[in-house]
mmCIF file of C-alpha atoms in Angstrom:
data_model
loop_
_atom_site.group_PDB
_atom_site.id
_atom_site.type_symbol
_atom_site.label_atom_id
_atom_site.label_comp_id
_atom_site.label_asym_id
_atom_site.label_seq_id
_atom_site.Cartn_x
_atom_site.Cartn_y
_atom_site.Cartn_z
ATOM 1 C CA MET E 20 19.493 -9.749 1.872
ATOM 2 C CA SER E 21 18.765 -7.297 4.687
ATOM 3 C CA THR E 22 20.592 -4.833 2.615
ATOM 4 C CA ILE E 23 17.895 -4.662 -0.153
ATOM 5 C CA PRO E 24 16.921 -0.997 -0.296
ATOM 6 C CA LEU E 25 13.419 -0.292 0.740
ATOM 7 C CA GLY E 26 11.508 2.867 -0.241
ATOM 8 C CA ALA E 27 7.878 3.919 -0.661
ATOM 9 C CA HIS E 28 5.441 5.849 -2.831
ATOM 10 C CA VAL E 29 5.098 9.431 -1.724
ATOM 11 C CA GLU E 30 3.532 12.646 -2.401
ATOM 12 C CA GLN E 31 5.671 14.638 -4.830
ATOM 13 C CA THR E 32 5.916 18.216 -3.353
ATOM 14 C CA ASP E 33 9.062 17.321 -1.374
ATOM 15 C CA PRO E 34 10.158 13.807 -2.040
ATOM 16 C CA ILE E 35 13.511 14.355 -0.291
ATOM 17 C CA ALA E 36 11.845 15.176 3.053
ATOM 18 C CA GLU E 37 9.465 12.196 2.482
ATOM 19 C CA ALA E 38 12.405 9.907 2.027
ATOM 20 C CA GLU E 39 14.093 11.325 5.137
ATOM 21 C CA ALA E 40 10.947 10.781 7.178
ATOM 22 C CA ARG E 41 11.017 7.154 6.262
ATOM 23 C CA GLN E 42 14.824 6.800 6.502
ATOM 24 C CA ALA E 43 14.587 5.460 2.891
ATOM 25 C CA PRO E 44 17.301 5.636 0.218
ATOM 26 C CA HIS E 45 14.751 6.219 -2.384
ATOM 27 C CA VAL E 46 11.060 7.090 -3.202
ATOM 28 C CA GLN E 47 8.492 6.904 -6.020
ATOM 29 C CA PHE E 48 5.955 9.469 -6.908
ATOM 30 C CA PHE E 49 3.805 10.862 -9.708
ATOM 31 C CA LEU E 50 4.416 13.901 -11.574
ATOM 32 C CA GLY E 51 0.983 15.214 -12.004
ATOM 33 C CA ASP E 52 -2.395 13.610 -12.026
ATOM 34 C CA PRO E 53 -2.273 9.900 -12.202
ATOM 35 C CA GLN E 54 -5.822 9.764 -13.936
ATOM 36 C CA GLY E 55 -5.633 12.645 -16.344
ATOM 37 C CA TYR E 56 -4.046 13.407 -19.764
ATOM 38 C CA ARG E 57 -2.538 16.765 -18.729
ATOM 39 C CA GLY E 58 1.161 16.764 -18.902
ATOM 40 C CA PRO E 59 3.461 16.290 -16.106
ATOM 41 C CA GLU E 60 4.251 19.012 -13.377
ATOM 42 C CA VAL E 61 7.131 19.248 -10.869
ATOM 43 C CA ARG E 62 5.794 20.665 -7.763
ATOM 44 C CA TYR E 63 9.164 20.956 -5.946
ATOM 45 C CA ALA E 64 9.931 24.410 -4.860
ATOM 46 C CA GLY E 65 13.336 24.301 -6.700
ATOM 47 C CA GLY E 66 11.703 22.917 -9.999
ATOM 48 C CA ALA E 67 13.132 20.009 -11.932
ATOM 49 C CA ASP E 68 16.842 21.242 -11.807
ATOM 50 C CA GLY E 69 16.702 21.886 -8.015
ATOM 51 C CA LEU E 70 15.145 18.574 -7.336
ATOM 52 C CA ARG E 71 17.736 16.769 -9.325
ATOM 53 C CA ALA E 72 20.615 18.603 -7.590
ATOM 54 C CA ASP E 73 19.035 18.340 -4.051
ATOM 55 C CA ALA E 74 18.237 14.668 -4.406
ATOM 56 C CA GLU E 75 21.816 13.945 -5.559
ATOM 57 C CA ALA E 76 23.113 15.879 -2.638
ATOM 58 C CA ALA E 77 20.938 14.122 -0.219
ATOM 59 C CA GLY E 78 21.695 10.727 -1.841
ATOM 60 C CA VAL E 79 17.995 10.109 -2.410
ATOM 61 C CA GLY E 80 17.021 8.034 -5.517
ATOM 62 C CA LEU E 81 13.958 9.039 -7.341
ATOM 63 C CA TYR E 82 11.438 6.798 -9.364
ATOM 64 C CA VAL E 83 8.529 8.112 -11.308
ATOM 65 C CA HIS E 84 5.218 6.390 -11.905
ATOM 66 C CA ALA E 85 3.483 7.134 -15.225
ATOM 67 C CA PRO E 86 -0.219 7.985 -14.916
ATOM 68 C CA TYR E 87 -2.430 5.015 -14.704
ATOM 69 C CA ILE E 88 -4.319 5.954 -17.770
ATOM 70 C CA VAL E 89 -1.316 5.390 -20.132
ATOM 71 C CA ASN E 90 -2.247 2.450 -22.350
ATOM 72 C CA VAL E 91 -0.081 2.160 -25.359
ATOM 73 C CA ALA E 92 -1.266 -1.404 -26.242
ATOM 74 C CA THR E 93 -4.901 -0.552 -26.843
ATOM 75 C CA THR E 94 -6.417 -0.721 -30.299
ATOM 76 C CA ASN E 95 -8.502 2.427 -29.546
ATOM 77 C CA ASN E 96 -6.677 5.236 -31.431
ATOM 78 C CA ARG E 97 -8.309 7.820 -29.165
ATOM 79 C CA ILE E 98 -6.416 6.287 -26.200
ATOM 80 C CA ARG E 99 -3.194 4.827 -27.645
ATOM 81 C CA ILE E 100 -2.145 8.121 -29.512
ATOM 82 C CA PRO E 101 -2.565 10.302 -26.534
ATOM 83 C CA SER E 102 -0.985 7.584 -24.171
ATOM 84 C CA ARG E 103 2.143 7.580 -26.273
ATOM 85 C CA LYS E 104 2.340 11.389 -26.143
ATOM 86 C CA LEU E 105 1.785 11.316 -22.330
ATOM 87 C CA LEU E 106 4.477 8.500 -21.882
ATOM 88 C CA GLN E 107 7.041 10.739 -23.745
ATOM 89 C CA GLN E 108 6.149 13.689 -21.702
ATOM 90 C CA HIS E 109 6.632 11.833 -18.443
ATOM 91 C CA MET E 110 9.792 10.234 -19.777
ATOM 92 C CA ASP E 111 11.255 13.738 -20.379
ATOM 93 C CA ALA E 112 10.050 15.049 -17.033
ATOM 94 C CA ALA E 113 11.514 12.072 -15.224
ATOM 95 C CA ALA E 114 14.813 12.267 -16.952
ATOM 96 C CA ALA E 115 14.964 16.097 -16.125
ATOM 97 C CA ILE E 116 14.742 15.348 -12.377
ATOM 98 C CA GLY E 117 17.376 12.485 -12.545
ATOM 99 C CA ALA E 118 15.003 9.639 -11.964
ATOM 100 C CA ARG E 119 16.264 6.073 -12.004
ATOM 101 C CA GLY E 120 13.313 4.763 -13.993
ATOM 102 C CA LEU E 121 9.772 5.425 -15.274
ATOM 103 C CA ILE E 122 7.309 2.864 -14.272
ATOM 104 C CA VAL E 123 4.239 2.233 -16.648
ATOM 105 C CA HIS E 124 1.506 -0.315 -16.556
ATOM 106 C CA GLY E 125 1.370 -2.901 -19.141
ATOM 107 C CA GLY E 126 -2.169 -1.796 -20.407
ATOM 108 C CA HIS E 127 -4.827 -3.758 -22.159
ATOM 109 C CA VAL E 128 -6.568 -4.173 -25.416
ATOM 110 C CA ASP E 129 -10.347 -3.888 -25.921
ATOM 111 C CA LYS E 130 -12.758 -6.511 -24.281
ATOM 112 C CA SER E 131 -12.254 -8.936 -27.113
ATOM 113 C CA ASN E 132 -10.097 -12.019 -26.310
ATOM 114 C CA ASP E 133 -9.493 -12.478 -30.079
ATOM 115 C CA PRO E 134 -5.894 -13.774 -30.492
ATOM 116 C CA GLU E 135 -5.366 -11.337 -33.459
ATOM 117 C CA VAL E 136 -6.307 -8.511 -31.184
ATOM 118 C CA ILE E 137 -3.989 -9.532 -28.580
ATOM 119 C CA ARG E 138 -1.220 -9.798 -31.147
ATOM 120 C CA THR E 139 -2.003 -6.336 -32.211
ATOM 121 C CA GLY E 140 -1.633 -5.160 -28.538
ATOM 122 C CA PHE E 141 1.906 -6.804 -28.376
ATOM 123 C CA ASP E 142 2.861 -5.063 -31.613
ATOM 124 C CA ASN E 143 1.564 -1.656 -30.321
ATOM 125 C CA TRP E 144 4.092 -2.041 -27.310
ATOM 126 C CA ARG E 145 6.850 -2.584 -29.922
ATOM 127 C CA LYS E 146 5.684 0.525 -31.890
ATOM 128 C CA ALA E 147 5.263 2.632 -28.593
ATOM 129 C CA VAL E 148 8.989 1.689 -27.569
ATOM 130 C CA GLU E 149 10.280 2.587 -30.975
ATOM 131 C CA ALA E 150 8.373 5.870 -30.943
ATOM 132 C CA THR E 151 9.526 6.883 -27.602
ATOM 133 C CA ASP E 152 12.827 8.742 -26.997
ATOM 134 C CA ILE E 153 13.838 6.520 -23.927
ATOM 135 C CA LYS E 154 16.201 8.540 -21.790
ATOM 136 C CA ILE E 155 16.113 6.511 -18.469
ATOM 137 C CA PRO E 156 15.058 2.874 -18.049
ATOM 138 C CA LEU E 157 11.179 2.341 -18.719
ATOM 139 C CA LEU E 158 9.999 -0.223 -16.429
ATOM 140 C CA ILE E 159 6.823 -2.200 -17.487
ATOM 141 C CA GLU E 160 4.734 -3.265 -14.457
ATOM 142 C CA ASN E 161 2.541 -6.281 -14.278
ATOM 143 C CA THR E 162 -1.092 -5.682 -13.548
ATOM 144 C CA ALA E 163 -3.708 -7.328 -11.337
ATOM 145 C CA GLY E 164 -6.893 -7.709 -13.409
ATOM 146 C CA GLY E 165 -8.472 -8.109 -16.781
ATOM 147 C CA ASP E 166 -8.466 -11.104 -19.220
ATOM 148 C CA ASN E 167 -7.389 -8.730 -21.855
ATOM 149 C CA ALA E 168 -4.592 -7.211 -20.054
ATOM 150 C CA MET E 169 -1.049 -7.151 -21.521
ATOM 151 C CA ALA E 170 0.914 -7.882 -18.323
ATOM 152 C CA ARG E 171 -1.361 -9.876 -15.931
ATOM 153 C CA HIS E 172 -0.570 -13.440 -17.016
ATOM 154 C CA LEU E 173 2.879 -14.865 -17.663
ATOM 155 C CA ASP E 174 2.138 -15.746 -21.309
ATOM 156 C CA ARG E 175 0.997 -12.256 -22.155
ATOM 157 C CA ILE E 176 4.259 -10.742 -20.505
ATOM 158 C CA ALA E 177 6.136 -13.224 -22.774
ATOM 159 C CA GLY E 178 4.137 -11.838 -25.744
ATOM 160 C CA VAL E 179 5.065 -8.309 -25.019
ATOM 161 C CA TRP E 180 8.686 -9.250 -24.536
ATOM 162 C CA ASP E 181 8.779 -11.208 -27.682
ATOM 163 C CA ALA E 182 7.437 -8.108 -29.513
ATOM 164 C CA LEU E 183 9.869 -5.906 -27.778
ATOM 165 C CA SER E 184 12.858 -8.054 -28.860
ATOM 166 C CA ALA E 185 12.482 -6.531 -32.362
ATOM 167 C CA ALA E 186 12.192 -2.912 -31.165
ATOM 168 C CA GLU E 187 14.915 -0.459 -31.334
ATOM 169 C CA GLY E 188 15.520 0.844 -27.741
ATOM 170 C CA ALA E 189 14.433 -2.371 -26.100
ATOM 171 C CA GLU E 190 17.528 -2.610 -24.177
ATOM 172 C CA GLN E 191 16.243 0.357 -21.947
ATOM 173 C CA VAL E 192 13.120 -1.482 -21.188
ATOM 174 C CA GLY E 193 13.041 -3.360 -17.950
ATOM 175 C CA PHE E 194 10.439 -5.006 -15.505
ATOM 176 C CA CYS E 195 8.745 -4.073 -12.372
ATOM 177 C CA LEU E 196 7.350 -6.820 -10.379
ATOM 178 C CA ASP E 197 4.275 -5.991 -8.086
ATOM 179 C CA THR E 198 3.570 -8.610 -5.486
ATOM 180 C CA CYS E 199 -0.006 -7.800 -5.069
ATOM 181 C CA HIS E 200 -0.637 -7.705 -8.616
ATOM 182 C CA ALA E 201 0.996 -11.090 -9.098
ATOM 183 C CA TRP E 202 -1.036 -12.608 -6.416
ATOM 184 C CA ALA E 203 -4.269 -10.998 -7.604
ATOM 185 C CA GLY E 204 -3.301 -11.822 -11.253
ATOM 186 C CA GLY E 205 -2.889 -15.711 -10.470
ATOM 187 C CA ILE E 206 0.945 -15.794 -10.625
ATOM 188 C CA ASP E 207 2.326 -18.075 -7.860
ATOM 189 C CA LEU E 208 4.552 -15.953 -5.664
ATOM 190 C CA GLY E 209 6.963 -19.029 -4.993
ATOM 191 C CA THR E 210 7.952 -19.271 -8.785
ATOM 192 C CA ALA E 211 7.269 -15.780 -9.927
ATOM 193 C CA VAL E 212 10.904 -14.462 -9.791
ATOM 194 C CA ASP E 213 12.201 -17.499 -11.774
ATOM 195 C CA LYS E 214 9.390 -17.350 -14.287
ATOM 196 C CA VAL E 215 9.438 -13.601 -14.830
ATOM 197 C CA ARG E 216 13.419 -13.642 -15.208
ATOM 198 C CA GLY E 217 13.093 -16.457 -17.683
ATOM 199 C CA ILE E 218 10.826 -14.312 -19.812
ATOM 200 C CA THR E 219 12.271 -10.716 -19.326
ATOM 201 C CA GLY E 220 15.805 -11.581 -18.326
ATOM 202 C CA ARG E 221 15.607 -8.961 -15.564
ATOM 203 C CA ILE E 222 13.616 -7.626 -12.538
ATOM 204 C CA ASP E 223 14.607 -3.952 -12.114
ATOM 205 C CA LEU E 224 12.280 -2.963 -9.379
ATOM 206 C CA VAL E 225 9.822 -4.696 -6.869
ATOM 207 C CA HIS E 226 6.577 -3.041 -5.885
ATOM 208 C CA ALA E 227 6.164 -4.741 -2.489
ATOM 209 C CA ASN E 228 2.468 -4.699 -1.581
ATOM 210 C CA ASP E 229 0.308 -7.023 0.577
ATOM 211 C CA SER E 230 -3.204 -7.675 -0.838
ATOM 212 C CA ARG E 231 -6.670 -7.453 0.567
ATOM 213 C CA ASP E 232 -7.986 -10.065 -1.622
ATOM 214 C CA THR E 233 -7.679 -13.613 -2.388
ATOM 215 C CA PHE E 234 -5.353 -15.326 -4.949
ATOM 216 C CA ASP E 235 -6.291 -14.765 -8.708
ATOM 217 C CA SER E 236 -9.051 -12.321 -7.606
ATOM 218 C CA GLY E 237 -8.070 -9.730 -10.326
ATOM 219 C CA ALA E 238 -8.624 -7.145 -7.577
ATOM 220 C CA ASP E 239 -5.915 -4.358 -7.167
ATOM 221 C CA ARG E 240 -6.299 -3.470 -3.386
ATOM 222 C CA HIS E 241 -3.022 -3.028 -1.453
ATOM 223 C CA ALA E 242 -2.585 -3.682 2.336
ATOM 224 C CA ASN E 243 0.070 -3.167 4.709
ATOM 225 C CA PHE E 244 2.454 -5.878 5.279
ATOM 226 C CA GLY E 245 1.245 -8.877 7.329
ATOM 227 C CA VAL E 246 -2.407 -7.725 7.343
ATOM 228 C CA GLY E 247 -3.383 -8.943 3.902
ATOM 229 C CA LYS E 248 -3.877 -12.316 2.193
ATOM 230 C CA LEU E 249 -0.296 -12.836 0.957
ATOM 231 C CA PRO E 250 1.518 -15.786 2.552
ATOM 232 C CA PRO E 251 4.326 -13.962 4.626
ATOM 233 C CA ASP E 252 7.117 -16.486 3.713
ATOM 234 C CA GLU E 253 6.377 -16.508 0.083
ATOM 235 C CA PHE E 254 6.086 -12.677 -0.107
ATOM 236 C CA ALA E 255 9.366 -12.173 1.684
ATOM 237 C CA GLY E 256 10.887 -14.963 -0.361
ATOM 238 C CA LEU E 257 9.932 -13.207 -3.626
ATOM 239 C CA VAL E 258 11.593 -9.881 -2.595
ATOM 240 C CA ARG E 259 14.693 -11.775 -1.390
ATOM 241 C CA GLU E 260 15.067 -13.705 -4.612
ATOM 242 C CA ALA E 261 14.395 -10.687 -6.871
ATOM 243 C CA GLY E 262 17.064 -8.762 -4.989
ATOM 244 C CA ALA E 263 15.983 -5.503 -6.664
ATOM 245 C CA PRO E 264 15.169 -2.126 -5.075
ATOM 246 C CA VAL E 265 11.821 -2.193 -3.390
ATOM 247 C CA ILE E 266 9.020 0.466 -3.362
ATOM 248 C CA CYS E 267 6.145 0.003 -0.895
ATOM 249 C CA GLU E 268 2.826 1.291 -2.233
ATOM 250 C CA THR E 269 1.046 0.556 1.051
ATOM 251 C CA PRO E 270 -1.652 2.603 2.897
ATOM 252 C CA GLY E 271 -0.530 5.323 5.224
ATOM 253 C CA GLY E 272 2.265 7.877 5.777
ATOM 254 C CA ALA E 273 5.728 7.646 6.987
ATOM 255 C CA ALA E 274 5.136 5.718 10.254
ATOM 256 C CA GLU E 275 3.080 3.011 8.552
ATOM 257 C CA HIS E 276 5.772 2.611 5.846
ATOM 258 C CA ARG E 277 8.514 2.376 8.579
ATOM 259 C CA ASP E 278 6.362 -0.373 10.105
ATOM 260 C CA ASP E 279 6.167 -2.166 6.795
ATOM 261 C CA PHE E 280 9.992 -1.848 6.278
ATOM 262 C CA ALA E 281 10.599 -3.357 9.727
ATOM 263 C CA TRP E 282 8.286 -6.191 9.059
ATOM 264 C CA LEU E 283 9.985 -7.041 5.736
ATOM 265 C CA ARG E 284 13.442 -6.701 6.983
ATOM 266 C CA ALA E 285 12.759 -9.053 9.731
ATOM 267 C CA ARG E 286 11.867 -11.683 7.272
ATOM 268 C CA LEU E 287 14.640 -11.059 4.865
#
């Protein structure tokens, strides 16, 4: 289990150099503004083709995180329609650089907890997958807060997956399990892997993050390993059981991320 590959979320201007500074086999980054509807941009000096070629030559894997504002589940047309467009744009850009996956949050419906509205949110996910030309794996990530979220609670994740089972292209949709989000969302870390796999059949990526807040707080505030509220043995146990590539989205730069890697490796 000490061979589980550990990487980190980095700034995108030179992700290869960022990976080398962390001695990491892969990295994750945004392509553009994570809070805006403007399309993706590749800031690497060699452009998309250069980044793809140079990353392959360096043996560095690339993951792209879609903007936080993407919400394809919502019943609000003014958000859902541009979200679908933005998701396709980032899918195209991520594929162009040879990314291993595009990670997107599960989103939410409006503030109503009406079961019919929730079902509409599930079906909107099906429609989004069918409307998207999925060129690389699309990894849906569990989220930390919101009673109206599509991927905070296990039953909602199950609702999304049930809806996706009828979608063309569903075989290209995977799951990214975030440890801080699971803890904040009220999912027991000790059973999270078994329960998520029981629903989705897969865990393609782990976002390994400690949490500054208590269990089921709904707060998405990441912390470096060992200084947050996650029980260390359960945290490491989840990563071990998932057995998937890891991205650390913890505070700091290369030095802090190397410390996080060392903390986790010592417990794997």
